[in-house]
């Protein structure tokens, strides 16, 4: 009887997303682009940059055009502009801080490799991206393109980094998540957003919170051992606030007829980052709609074990997901 009880407990508490990936041998490629870039001798700058671009053409162009905004290698003064980038006092200091903070990158690499082994397990027909690390000049945390992920390591130096409070484009509420432990979940979320973009299909508050819930469940699937607070970027207190106030938040959405609103500001208030959710108490976290959508999708997948991750991510019938989840917090 005791044995049966123990087996039942573990079968109920087992995470169904903790699947066996031991047979998956293919690993995501991780390129330390910033190391290669800053290791250039800068004796024949144009020739050296061309050689680097020939090795990583798509990412090189993404980096120079979109991340640091200096144009392309065919521009007349490109070598001089890149020379200024290499010698800029801020960039030099940030490169030094980044080298120190990520002196040991092995653990982060292992987490990324494992996450994309789970990705390969759930989406065997999809290509693995190549991951590039970079110094972005504080411009990007994670940038994506076709089969490419770029990680701005300088956006993960820790909330005590003195530069962050000097940046005009980084509000204080964002700084708490600019630390190395948040890097992997940001990469996973950004890749989910890129691969499963429901733009044009999600038009109401309900549509958007369920879509966000799918992206968070995608993070669950690729990071089954990561704590929820790291996946969504909440403190322990904010996470507990959501758990304590889940019925009240849901009742608010229902009673205020908010679920089917297609007003842009109604949608953004529940899924955008910020100091808190507008209309809720100031101790609430932002993105509470995302958190609710996450619980809806979790409940839907718990009730429908036959649904694969690929099927879930393709499903844009948000109302059906809600209905079939039986979600009603009490």
PDB file of C-alpha atoms in Angstrom:
ATOM      1  CA  UNK A   1       0.000   0.000   0.000  1.00  0.00           C
ATOM      2  CA  UNK A   2       2.856   2.357   0.859  1.00  0.00           C
ATOM      3  CA  UNK A   3       4.602   1.518  -2.421  1.00  0.00           C
ATOM      4  CA  UNK A   4       1.431   2.237  -4.409  1.00  0.00           C
ATOM      5  CA  UNK A   5       1.029   5.578  -2.642  1.00  0.00           C
ATOM      6  CA  UNK A   6       4.622   6.597  -3.455  1.00  0.00           C
ATOM      7  CA  UNK A   7       4.254   5.598  -7.118  1.00  0.00           C
ATOM      8  CA  UNK A   8       0.985   7.528  -7.372  1.00  0.00           C
ATOM      9  CA  UNK A   9       2.571  10.631  -5.828  1.00  0.00           C
ATOM     10  CA  UNK A  10       5.493  10.647  -8.233  1.00  0.00           C
ATOM     11  CA  UNK A  11       3.310   9.955 -11.259  1.00  0.00           C
ATOM     12  CA  UNK A  12       1.102  12.908 -10.336  1.00  0.00           C
ATOM     13  CA  UNK A  13       4.010  15.273  -9.657  1.00  0.00           C
ATOM     14  CA  UNK A  14       6.145  14.210 -12.644  1.00  0.00           C
ATOM     15  CA  UNK A  15       6.668  16.981 -15.155  1.00  0.00           C
ATOM     16  CA  UNK A  16       5.387  15.622 -18.502  1.00  0.00           C
ATOM     17  CA  UNK A  17       7.692  18.040 -20.324  1.00  0.00           C
ATOM     18  CA  UNK A  18      10.782  16.447 -18.740  1.00  0.00           C
ATOM     19  CA  UNK A  19      11.160  14.102 -21.694  1.00  0.00           C
ATOM     20  CA  UNK A  20      14.140  11.917 -22.561  1.00  0.00           C
ATOM     21  CA  UNK A  21      16.504  13.788 -24.893  1.00  0.00           C
ATOM     22  CA  UNK A  22      19.482  11.483 -24.401  1.00  0.00           C
ATOM     23  CA  UNK A  23      19.192  10.134 -27.955  1.00  0.00           C
ATOM     24  CA  UNK A  24      19.342  13.609 -29.508  1.00  0.00           C
ATOM     25  CA  UNK A  25      22.935  14.136 -30.601  1.00  0.00           C
ATOM     26  CA  UNK A  26      22.593  17.260 -32.767  1.00  0.00           C
ATOM     27  CA  UNK A  27      23.556  20.396 -30.877  1.00  0.00           C
ATOM     28  CA  UNK A  28      22.914  24.043 -31.572  1.00  0.00           C
ATOM     29  CA  UNK A  29      26.015  25.922 -32.781  1.00  0.00           C
ATOM     30  CA  UNK A  30      27.144  28.807 -30.569  1.00  0.00           C
ATOM     31  CA  UNK A  31      29.551  31.372 -32.037  1.00  0.00           C
ATOM     32  CA  UNK A  32      31.379  33.820 -29.757  1.00  0.00           C
ATOM     33  CA  UNK A  33      31.164  36.555 -32.389  1.00  0.00           C
ATOM     34  CA  UNK A  34      32.319  39.368 -30.098  1.00  0.00           C
ATOM     35  CA  UNK A  35      35.524  37.476 -29.344  1.00  0.00           C
ATOM     36  CA  UNK A  36      36.281  36.983 -33.024  1.00  0.00           C
ATOM     37  CA  UNK A  37      35.377  40.572 -33.868  1.00  0.00           C
ATOM     38  CA  UNK A  38      37.517  42.168 -31.170  1.00  0.00           C
ATOM     39  CA  UNK A  39      40.388  39.779 -31.851  1.00  0.00           C
ATOM     40  CA  UNK A  40      40.914  41.248 -35.331  1.00  0.00           C
ATOM     41  CA  UNK A  41      44.460  42.724 -35.581  1.00  0.00           C
ATOM     42  CA  UNK A  42      43.058  45.884 -37.256  1.00  0.00           C
ATOM     43  CA  UNK A  43      46.113  46.177 -39.488  1.00  0.00           C
ATOM     44  CA  UNK A  44      44.206  45.769 -42.746  1.00  0.00           C
ATOM     45  CA  UNK A  45      40.785  46.563 -41.324  1.00  0.00           C
ATOM     46  CA  UNK A  46      38.678  46.200 -44.460  1.00  0.00           C
ATOM     47  CA  UNK A  47      40.277  42.915 -45.468  1.00  0.00           C
ATOM     48  CA  UNK A  48      39.896  41.500 -41.951  1.00  0.00           C
ATOM     49  CA  UNK A  49      36.252  42.580 -41.733  1.00  0.00           C
ATOM     50  CA  UNK A  50      35.544  41.070 -45.154  1.00  0.00           C
ATOM     51  CA  UNK A  51      37.013  37.780 -44.032  1.00  0.00           C
ATOM     52  CA  UNK A  52      34.821  37.762 -40.931  1.00  0.00           C
ATOM     53  CA  UNK A  53      31.778  38.659 -43.013  1.00  0.00           C
ATOM     54  CA  UNK A  54      32.534  35.825 -45.435  1.00  0.00           C
ATOM     55  CA  UNK A  55      32.460  33.431 -42.499  1.00  0.00           C
ATOM     56  CA  UNK A  56      29.186  34.718 -40.999  1.00  0.00           C
ATOM     57  CA  UNK A  57      27.519  36.786 -43.769  1.00  0.00           C
ATOM     58  CA  UNK A  58      23.939  36.866 -42.473  1.00  0.00           C
ATOM     59  CA  UNK A  59      24.806  37.652 -38.881  1.00  0.00           C
ATOM     60  CA  UNK A  60      27.561  40.116 -39.788  1.00  0.00           C
ATOM     61  CA  UNK A  61      25.088  42.189 -41.802  1.00  0.00           C
ATOM     62  CA  UNK A  62      22.431  41.885 -39.109  1.00  0.00           C
ATOM     63  CA  UNK A  63      24.946  43.094 -36.540  1.00  0.00           C
ATOM     64  CA  UNK A  64      26.282  46.071 -38.479  1.00  0.00           C
ATOM     65  CA  UNK A  65      22.983  47.216 -40.007  1.00  0.00           C
ATOM     66  CA  UNK A  66      20.429  46.486 -37.293  1.00  0.00           C
ATOM     67  CA  UNK A  67      22.292  46.167 -33.990  1.00  0.00           C
ATOM     68  CA  UNK A  68      24.992  48.839 -33.981  1.00  0.00           C
ATOM     69  CA  UNK A  69      23.560  50.798 -36.944  1.00  0.00           C
ATOM     70  CA  UNK A  70      26.747  51.559 -38.845  1.00  0.00           C
ATOM     71  CA  UNK A  71      25.639  50.318 -42.255  1.00  0.00           C
ATOM     72  CA  UNK A  72      27.156  47.643 -44.471  1.00  0.00           C
ATOM     73  CA  UNK A  73      30.666  46.666 -45.438  1.00  0.00           C
ATOM     74  CA  UNK A  74      30.194  48.196 -48.902  1.00  0.00           C
ATOM     75  CA  UNK A  75      29.798  51.667 -47.336  1.00  0.00           C
ATOM     76  CA  UNK A  76      32.661  54.033 -48.236  1.00  0.00           C
ATOM     77  CA  UNK A  77      33.838  54.776 -44.699  1.00  0.00           C
ATOM     78  CA  UNK A  78      32.887  51.459 -43.118  1.00  0.00           C
ATOM     79  CA  UNK A  79      36.416  50.523 -41.902  1.00  0.00           C
ATOM     80  CA  UNK A  80      36.807  53.903 -40.203  1.00  0.00           C
ATOM     81  CA  UNK A  81      33.378  53.683 -38.590  1.00  0.00           C
ATOM     82  CA  UNK A  82      34.118  50.172 -37.289  1.00  0.00           C
ATOM     83  CA  UNK A  83      37.489  51.444 -36.052  1.00  0.00           C
ATOM     84  CA  UNK A  84      35.635  54.087 -34.045  1.00  0.00           C
ATOM     85  CA  UNK A  85      33.378  51.352 -32.632  1.00  0.00           C
ATOM     86  CA  UNK A  86      36.373  49.261 -31.525  1.00  0.00           C
ATOM     87  CA  UNK A  87      38.074  52.181 -29.799  1.00  0.00           C
ATOM     88  CA  UNK A  88      35.021  53.911 -28.311  1.00  0.00           C
ATOM     89  CA  UNK A  89      35.644  54.324 -24.575  1.00  0.00           C
ATOM     90  CA  UNK A  90      32.191  53.008 -23.626  1.00  0.00           C
ATOM     91  CA  UNK A  91      32.515  49.955 -25.871  1.00  0.00           C
ATOM     92  CA  UNK A  92      36.023  49.202 -24.591  1.00  0.00           C
ATOM     93  CA  UNK A  93      34.828  49.402 -20.971  1.00  0.00           C
ATOM     94  CA  UNK A  94      31.732  47.329 -21.666  1.00  0.00           C
ATOM     95  CA  UNK A  95      33.795  44.709 -23.480  1.00  0.00           C
ATOM     96  CA  UNK A  96      36.006  44.460 -20.392  1.00  0.00           C
ATOM     97  CA  UNK A  97      32.966  44.099 -18.086  1.00  0.00           C
ATOM     98  CA  UNK A  98      31.448  41.489 -20.388  1.00  0.00           C
ATOM     99  CA  UNK A  99      34.683  39.475 -20.544  1.00  0.00           C
ATOM    100  CA  UNK A 100      34.780  39.465 -16.753  1.00  0.00           C
ATOM    101  CA  UNK A 101      31.101  38.600 -16.218  1.00  0.00           C
ATOM    102  CA  UNK A 102      31.110  35.835 -18.838  1.00  0.00           C
ATOM    103  CA  UNK A 103      34.659  34.579 -18.300  1.00  0.00           C
ATOM    104  CA  UNK A 104      33.121  31.153 -17.740  1.00  0.00           C
ATOM    105  CA  UNK A 105      30.424  30.726 -20.382  1.00  0.00           C
ATOM    106  CA  UNK A 106      30.350  26.918 -20.240  1.00  0.00           C
ATOM    107  CA  UNK A 107      27.278  26.627 -18.011  1.00  0.00           C
ATOM    108  CA  UNK A 108      25.270  29.071 -20.113  1.00  0.00           C
ATOM    109  CA  UNK A 109      26.302  27.249 -23.290  1.00  0.00           C
ATOM    110  CA  UNK A 110      25.214  23.949 -21.764  1.00  0.00           C
ATOM    111  CA  UNK A 111      21.796  25.382 -20.840  1.00  0.00           C
ATOM    112  CA  UNK A 112      21.348  26.706 -24.393  1.00  0.00           C
ATOM    113  CA  UNK A 113      22.404  23.395 -25.931  1.00  0.00           C
ATOM    114  CA  UNK A 114      20.000  21.481 -23.681  1.00  0.00           C
ATOM    115  CA  UNK A 115      17.126  23.874 -24.423  1.00  0.00           C
ATOM    116  CA  UNK A 116      17.520  23.358 -28.157  1.00  0.00           C
ATOM    117  CA  UNK A 117      17.749  19.602 -27.743  1.00  0.00           C
ATOM    118  CA  UNK A 118      14.250  19.864 -26.243  1.00  0.00           C
ATOM    119  CA  UNK A 119      13.358  22.054 -29.228  1.00  0.00           C
ATOM    120  CA  UNK A 120      14.605  19.360 -31.609  1.00  0.00           C
ATOM    121  CA  UNK A 121      12.599  16.745 -29.668  1.00  0.00           C
ATOM    122  CA  UNK A 122       9.330  18.674 -29.938  1.00  0.00           C
ATOM    123  CA  UNK A 123       9.898  20.124 -33.425  1.00  0.00           C
ATOM    124  CA  UNK A 124      11.963  17.537 -35.339  1.00  0.00           C
ATOM    125  CA  UNK A 125      11.168  19.105 -38.713  1.00  0.00           C
ATOM    126  CA  UNK A 126      12.474  22.563 -37.824  1.00  0.00           C
ATOM    127  CA  UNK A 127      16.047  23.721 -38.352  1.00  0.00           C
ATOM    128  CA  UNK A 128      18.200  24.614 -35.394  1.00  0.00           C
ATOM    129  CA  UNK A 129      19.333  28.254 -35.348  1.00  0.00           C
ATOM    130  CA  UNK A 130      22.933  29.363 -34.967  1.00  0.00           C
ATOM    131  CA  UNK A 131      23.451  31.418 -31.810  1.00  0.00           C
ATOM    132  CA  UNK A 132      25.862  34.365 -31.858  1.00  0.00           C
ATOM    133  CA  UNK A 133      27.016  36.320 -28.823  1.00  0.00           C
ATOM    134  CA  UNK A 134      27.883  39.997 -29.294  1.00  0.00           C
ATOM    135  CA  UNK A 135      28.553  43.377 -27.729  1.00  0.00           C
ATOM    136  CA  UNK A 136      25.534  45.386 -28.844  1.00  0.00           C
ATOM    137  CA  UNK A 137      26.380  48.772 -27.360  1.00  0.00           C
ATOM    138  CA  UNK A 138      23.341  48.270 -25.082  1.00  0.00           C
ATOM    139  CA  UNK A 139      21.095  48.204 -28.158  1.00  0.00           C
ATOM    140  CA  UNK A 140      19.747  44.643 -28.058  1.00  0.00           C
ATOM    141  CA  UNK A 141      19.189  41.859 -25.554  1.00  0.00           C
ATOM    142  CA  UNK A 142      18.183  39.217 -28.087  1.00  0.00           C
ATOM    143  CA  UNK A 143      17.793  39.732 -31.822  1.00  0.00           C
ATOM    144  CA  UNK A 144      16.518  37.065 -34.231  1.00  0.00           C
ATOM    145  CA  UNK A 145      16.423  36.448 -37.952  1.00  0.00           C
ATOM    146  CA  UNK A 146      15.971  33.352 -40.103  1.00  0.00           C
ATOM    147  CA  UNK A 147      17.944  30.575 -38.371  1.00  0.00           C
ATOM    148  CA  UNK A 148      19.859  33.197 -36.357  1.00  0.00           C
ATOM    149  CA  UNK A 149      19.801  34.288 -32.719  1.00  0.00           C
ATOM    150  CA  UNK A 150      22.030  37.117 -31.501  1.00  0.00           C
ATOM    151  CA  UNK A 151      22.593  37.686 -27.777  1.00  0.00           C
ATOM    152  CA  UNK A 152      23.822  41.057 -26.537  1.00  0.00           C
ATOM    153  CA  UNK A 153      25.897  39.957 -23.552  1.00  0.00           C
ATOM    154  CA  UNK A 154      26.231  43.575 -22.455  1.00  0.00           C
ATOM    155  CA  UNK A 155      22.507  43.528 -21.608  1.00  0.00           C
ATOM    156  CA  UNK A 156      23.065  40.781 -19.001  1.00  0.00           C
ATOM    157  CA  UNK A 157      25.772  42.240 -16.761  1.00  0.00           C
ATOM    158  CA  UNK A 158      23.630  42.299 -13.604  1.00  0.00           C
ATOM    159  CA  UNK A 159      21.351  44.933 -12.136  1.00  0.00           C
ATOM    160  CA  UNK A 160      24.275  46.457 -10.236  1.00  0.00           C
ATOM    161  CA  UNK A 161      25.955  47.480 -13.513  1.00  0.00           C
ATOM    162  CA  UNK A 162      26.407  51.231 -13.217  1.00  0.00           C
ATOM    163  CA  UNK A 163      25.881  51.874 -16.925  1.00  0.00           C
ATOM    164  CA  UNK A 164      22.286  50.636 -16.911  1.00  0.00           C
ATOM    165  CA  UNK A 165      20.965  53.527 -14.837  1.00  0.00           C
ATOM    166  CA  UNK A 166      22.587  55.977 -17.238  1.00  0.00           C
ATOM    167  CA  UNK A 167      20.754  54.611 -20.279  1.00  0.00           C
ATOM    168  CA  UNK A 168      17.748  56.659 -21.371  1.00  0.00           C
ATOM    169  CA  UNK A 169      16.122  53.751 -23.190  1.00  0.00           C
ATOM    170  CA  UNK A 170      16.199  51.343 -20.221  1.00  0.00           C
ATOM    171  CA  UNK A 171      13.557  52.006 -17.521  1.00  0.00           C
ATOM    172  CA  UNK A 172      14.355  50.906 -13.976  1.00  0.00           C
ATOM    173  CA  UNK A 173      11.813  48.058 -13.986  1.00  0.00           C
ATOM    174  CA  UNK A 174      13.720  46.362 -16.801  1.00  0.00           C
ATOM    175  CA  UNK A 175      17.067  46.433 -15.031  1.00  0.00           C
ATOM    176  CA  UNK A 176      16.061  43.782 -12.490  1.00  0.00           C
ATOM    177  CA  UNK A 177      16.018  41.211 -15.297  1.00  0.00           C
ATOM    178  CA  UNK A 178      19.310  42.248 -16.903  1.00  0.00           C
ATOM    179  CA  UNK A 179      21.390  39.512 -15.286  1.00  0.00           C
ATOM    180  CA  UNK A 180      23.094  36.364 -16.641  1.00  0.00           C
ATOM    181  CA  UNK A 181      20.496  33.930 -15.275  1.00  0.00           C
ATOM    182  CA  UNK A 182      17.784  35.567 -17.418  1.00  0.00           C
ATOM    183  CA  UNK A 183      19.698  35.145 -20.663  1.00  0.00           C
ATOM    184  CA  UNK A 184      18.588  31.617 -21.570  1.00  0.00           C
ATOM    185  CA  UNK A 185      14.875  32.178 -20.982  1.00  0.00           C
ATOM    186  CA  UNK A 186      15.013  35.420 -22.993  1.00  0.00           C
ATOM    187  CA  UNK A 187      16.578  33.493 -25.879  1.00  0.00           C
ATOM    188  CA  UNK A 188      13.908  30.790 -25.720  1.00  0.00           C
ATOM    189  CA  UNK A 189      11.034  33.297 -25.554  1.00  0.00           C
ATOM    190  CA  UNK A 190      12.464  35.343 -28.434  1.00  0.00           C
ATOM    191  CA  UNK A 191      12.868  32.232 -30.569  1.00  0.00           C
ATOM    192  CA  UNK A 192       9.301  31.147 -29.822  1.00  0.00           C
ATOM    193  CA  UNK A 193       8.068  34.607 -30.767  1.00  0.00           C
ATOM    194  CA  UNK A 194      10.000  34.402 -34.047  1.00  0.00           C
ATOM    195  CA  UNK A 195       8.971  30.880 -35.018  1.00  0.00           C
ATOM    196  CA  UNK A 196       5.337  31.150 -33.933  1.00  0.00           C
ATOM    197  CA  UNK A 197       4.335  34.681 -34.781  1.00  0.00           C
ATOM    198  CA  UNK A 198       0.540  34.959 -34.673  1.00  0.00           C
ATOM    199  CA  UNK A 199       0.537  38.524 -35.971  1.00  0.00           C
ATOM    200  CA  UNK A 200      -2.801  39.323 -37.579  1.00  0.00           C
ATOM    201  CA  UNK A 201      -4.518  36.322 -35.983  1.00  0.00           C
ATOM    202  CA  UNK A 202      -4.563  37.555 -32.392  1.00  0.00           C
ATOM    203  CA  UNK A 203      -6.901  40.540 -32.369  1.00  0.00           C
ATOM    204  CA  UNK A 204      -8.534  40.619 -28.922  1.00  0.00           C
ATOM    205  CA  UNK A 205      -7.302  40.608 -25.334  1.00  0.00           C
ATOM    206  CA  UNK A 206      -8.211  36.910 -25.079  1.00  0.00           C
ATOM    207  CA  UNK A 207      -6.369  36.072 -28.298  1.00  0.00           C
ATOM    208  CA  UNK A 208      -3.251  37.869 -27.151  1.00  0.00           C
ATOM    209  CA  UNK A 209      -3.077  36.492 -23.629  1.00  0.00           C
ATOM    210  CA  UNK A 210      -3.566  32.926 -24.887  1.00  0.00           C
ATOM    211  CA  UNK A 211      -0.923  33.471 -27.573  1.00  0.00           C
ATOM    212  CA  UNK A 212       1.438  34.747 -24.897  1.00  0.00           C
ATOM    213  CA  UNK A 213       0.477  31.738 -22.814  1.00  0.00           C
ATOM    214  CA  UNK A 214       1.513  29.470 -25.679  1.00  0.00           C
ATOM    215  CA  UNK A 215       4.901  31.202 -25.829  1.00  0.00           C
ATOM    216  CA  UNK A 216       5.349  30.709 -22.094  1.00  0.00           C
ATOM    217  CA  UNK A 217       4.399  27.043 -22.449  1.00  0.00           C
ATOM    218  CA  UNK A 218       6.983  26.846 -25.233  1.00  0.00           C
ATOM    219  CA  UNK A 219       9.469  28.077 -22.614  1.00  0.00           C
ATOM    220  CA  UNK A 220       8.171  25.376 -20.257  1.00  0.00           C
ATOM    221  CA  UNK A 221       8.895  22.754 -22.916  1.00  0.00           C
ATOM    222  CA  UNK A 222      12.439  23.930 -23.644  1.00  0.00           C
ATOM    223  CA  UNK A 223      13.278  24.778 -20.022  1.00  0.00           C
ATOM    224  CA  UNK A 224      11.404  22.151 -17.973  1.00  0.00           C
ATOM    225  CA  UNK A 225      13.702  22.511 -14.961  1.00  0.00           C
ATOM    226  CA  UNK A 226      13.759  26.311 -14.798  1.00  0.00           C
ATOM    227  CA  UNK A 227      11.752  28.094 -12.119  1.00  0.00           C
ATOM    228  CA  UNK A 228       8.695  30.035 -13.283  1.00  0.00           C
ATOM    229  CA  UNK A 229      10.050  33.298 -11.861  1.00  0.00           C
ATOM    230  CA  UNK A 230      13.040  33.168 -14.223  1.00  0.00           C
ATOM    231  CA  UNK A 231      10.930  32.235 -17.240  1.00  0.00           C
ATOM    232  CA  UNK A 232       8.558  35.178 -16.855  1.00  0.00           C
ATOM    233  CA  UNK A 233      10.935  37.568 -15.097  1.00  0.00           C
ATOM    234  CA  UNK A 234       8.997  37.984 -11.836  1.00  0.00           C
ATOM    235  CA  UNK A 235      10.318  38.197  -8.319  1.00  0.00           C
ATOM    236  CA  UNK A 236       9.133  35.516  -5.909  1.00  0.00           C
ATOM    237  CA  UNK A 237       6.757  38.079  -4.406  1.00  0.00           C
ATOM    238  CA  UNK A 238       5.274  39.025  -7.779  1.00  0.00           C
ATOM    239  CA  UNK A 239       4.763  35.379  -8.689  1.00  0.00           C
ATOM    240  CA  UNK A 240       3.006  34.750  -5.385  1.00  0.00           C
ATOM    241  CA  UNK A 241       0.839  37.849  -5.912  1.00  0.00           C
ATOM    242  CA  UNK A 242      -0.401  36.361  -9.192  1.00  0.00           C
ATOM    243  CA  UNK A 243      -1.150  33.035  -7.559  1.00  0.00           C
ATOM    244  CA  UNK A 244      -3.010  34.707  -4.688  1.00  0.00           C
ATOM    245  CA  UNK A 245      -5.023  36.999  -6.952  1.00  0.00           C
ATOM    246  CA  UNK A 246      -5.655  34.750  -9.944  1.00  0.00           C
ATOM    247  CA  UNK A 247      -9.465  34.517  -9.414  1.00  0.00           C
ATOM    248  CA  UNK A 248      -9.786  38.269  -8.913  1.00  0.00           C
ATOM    249  CA  UNK A 249      -7.776  39.040 -12.054  1.00  0.00           C
ATOM    250  CA  UNK A 250      -9.846  36.638 -14.143  1.00  0.00           C
ATOM    251  CA  UNK A 251     -13.110  37.980 -12.737  1.00  0.00           C
ATOM    252  CA  UNK A 252     -11.992  41.501 -13.597  1.00  0.00           C
ATOM    253  CA  UNK A 253     -11.383  40.522 -17.232  1.00  0.00           C
ATOM    254  CA  UNK A 254     -14.769  38.801 -17.441  1.00  0.00           C
ATOM    255  CA  UNK A 255     -16.881  41.318 -15.531  1.00  0.00           C
ATOM    256  CA  UNK A 256     -15.360  44.336 -17.282  1.00  0.00           C
ATOM    257  CA  UNK A 257     -15.995  42.620 -20.654  1.00  0.00           C
ATOM    258  CA  UNK A 258     -12.296  43.024 -21.319  1.00  0.00           C
ATOM    259  CA  UNK A 259     -11.605  39.604 -22.849  1.00  0.00           C
ATOM    260  CA  UNK A 260     -13.056  40.446 -26.242  1.00  0.00           C
ATOM    261  CA  UNK A 261     -11.863  44.026 -26.427  1.00  0.00           C
ATOM    262  CA  UNK A 262      -9.821  44.730 -29.544  1.00  0.00           C
ATOM    263  CA  UNK A 263      -8.606  48.124 -28.328  1.00  0.00           C
ATOM    264  CA  UNK A 264      -4.832  48.319 -28.616  1.00  0.00           C
ATOM    265  CA  UNK A 265      -4.373  49.910 -25.190  1.00  0.00           C
ATOM    266  CA  UNK A 266      -6.521  47.233 -23.526  1.00  0.00           C
ATOM    267  CA  UNK A 267      -4.318  44.544 -25.075  1.00  0.00           C
ATOM    268  CA  UNK A 268      -1.010  46.219 -24.252  1.00  0.00           C
ATOM    269  CA  UNK A 269      -1.853  46.871 -20.613  1.00  0.00           C
ATOM    270  CA  UNK A 270      -2.027  43.126 -19.959  1.00  0.00           C
ATOM    271  CA  UNK A 271       0.904  41.835 -22.037  1.00  0.00           C
ATOM    272  CA  UNK A 272       3.463  44.655 -22.136  1.00  0.00           C
ATOM    273  CA  UNK A 273       6.277  45.046 -19.643  1.00  0.00           C
ATOM    274  CA  UNK A 274       6.126  47.836 -17.091  1.00  0.00           C
ATOM    275  CA  UNK A 275       6.377  48.569 -13.381  1.00  0.00           C
ATOM    276  CA  UNK A 276       2.933  46.981 -12.790  1.00  0.00           C
ATOM    277  CA  UNK A 277      -0.346  46.241 -14.575  1.00  0.00           C
ATOM    278  CA  UNK A 278      -2.377  49.410 -15.099  1.00  0.00           C
ATOM    279  CA  UNK A 279      -5.728  49.128 -13.305  1.00  0.00           C
ATOM    280  CA  UNK A 280      -4.419  46.584 -10.813  1.00  0.00           C
ATOM    281  CA  UNK A 281      -2.739  47.386  -7.478  1.00  0.00           C
ATOM    282  CA  UNK A 282       0.793  48.759  -7.731  1.00  0.00           C
ATOM    283  CA  UNK A 283       2.176  45.617  -6.081  1.00  0.00           C
ATOM    284  CA  UNK A 284       0.992  43.624  -9.103  1.00  0.00           C
ATOM    285  CA  UNK A 285       3.614  42.756 -11.713  1.00  0.00           C
ATOM    286  CA  UNK A 286       3.295  43.756 -15.355  1.00  0.00           C
ATOM    287  CA  UNK A 287       2.229  41.177 -17.976  1.00  0.00           C
ATOM    288  CA  UNK A 288      -0.449  39.659 -15.747  1.00  0.00           C
ATOM    289  CA  UNK A 289      -2.406  38.819 -18.902  1.00  0.00           C
ATOM    290  CA  UNK A 290       0.555  36.785 -20.081  1.00  0.00           C
ATOM    291  CA  UNK A 291       0.618  34.977 -16.745  1.00  0.00           C
ATOM    292  CA  UNK A 292      -3.113  34.184 -16.963  1.00  0.00           C
ATOM    293  CA  UNK A 293      -2.732  32.978 -20.540  1.00  0.00           C
ATOM    294  CA  UNK A 294       0.099  30.743 -19.350  1.00  0.00           C
ATOM    295  CA  UNK A 295      -2.183  29.111 -16.774  1.00  0.00           C
ATOM    296  CA  UNK A 296      -4.908  28.642 -19.404  1.00  0.00           C
ATOM    297  CA  UNK A 297      -2.521  26.871 -21.766  1.00  0.00           C
ATOM    298  CA  UNK A 298      -1.026  24.772 -18.986  1.00  0.00           C
ATOM    299  CA  UNK A 299      -4.488  23.604 -17.972  1.00  0.00           C
ATOM    300  CA  UNK A 300      -5.417  22.944 -21.608  1.00  0.00           C
ATOM    301  CA  UNK A 301      -2.323  20.788 -22.151  1.00  0.00           C
ATOM    302  CA  UNK A 302      -2.860  18.962 -18.857  1.00  0.00           C
ATOM    303  CA  UNK A 303      -6.374  18.016 -19.967  1.00  0.00           C
ATOM    304  CA  UNK A 304      -5.297  17.098 -23.495  1.00  0.00           C
ATOM    305  CA  UNK A 305      -2.156  14.996 -23.177  1.00  0.00           C
ATOM    306  CA  UNK A 306      -2.595  13.811 -26.760  1.00  0.00           C
ATOM    307  CA  UNK A 307      -1.857  17.315 -28.104  1.00  0.00           C
ATOM    308  CA  UNK A 308       1.769  17.693 -29.181  1.00  0.00           C
ATOM    309  CA  UNK A 309       3.790  20.864 -28.805  1.00  0.00           C
ATOM    310  CA  UNK A 310       3.767  21.315 -32.575  1.00  0.00           C
ATOM    311  CA  UNK A 311      -0.030  21.044 -32.639  1.00  0.00           C
ATOM    312  CA  UNK A 312      -0.383  23.496 -29.764  1.00  0.00           C
ATOM    313  CA  UNK A 313       1.830  26.110 -31.389  1.00  0.00           C
ATOM    314  CA  UNK A 314      -0.064  25.819 -34.681  1.00  0.00           C
ATOM    315  CA  UNK A 315      -3.446  26.228 -33.003  1.00  0.00           C
ATOM    316  CA  UNK A 316      -4.710  29.799 -33.349  1.00  0.00           C
ATOM    317  CA  UNK A 317      -8.246  29.049 -32.185  1.00  0.00           C
ATOM    318  CA  UNK A 318      -7.768  30.880 -28.904  1.00  0.00           C
ATOM    319  CA  UNK A 319     -11.398  30.612 -27.870  1.00  0.00           C
ATOM    320  CA  UNK A 320     -11.291  26.848 -28.350  1.00  0.00           C
ATOM    321  CA  UNK A 321      -8.146  26.594 -26.214  1.00  0.00           C
ATOM    322  CA  UNK A 322      -9.900  28.521 -23.439  1.00  0.00           C
ATOM    323  CA  UNK A 323     -13.089  26.478 -23.714  1.00  0.00           C
ATOM    324  CA  UNK A 324     -11.290  23.143 -23.774  1.00  0.00           C
ATOM    325  CA  UNK A 325      -9.040  24.096 -20.884  1.00  0.00           C
ATOM    326  CA  UNK A 326     -11.976  24.404 -18.490  1.00  0.00           C
ATOM    327  CA  UNK A 327     -10.082  27.311 -16.941  1.00  0.00           C
ATOM    328  CA  UNK A 328     -11.932  28.943 -14.069  1.00  0.00           C
ATOM    329  CA  UNK A 329      -9.768  29.897 -11.088  1.00  0.00           C
ATOM    330  CA  UNK A 330     -11.409  29.856  -7.659  1.00  0.00           C
TER     331      UNK A 330
END
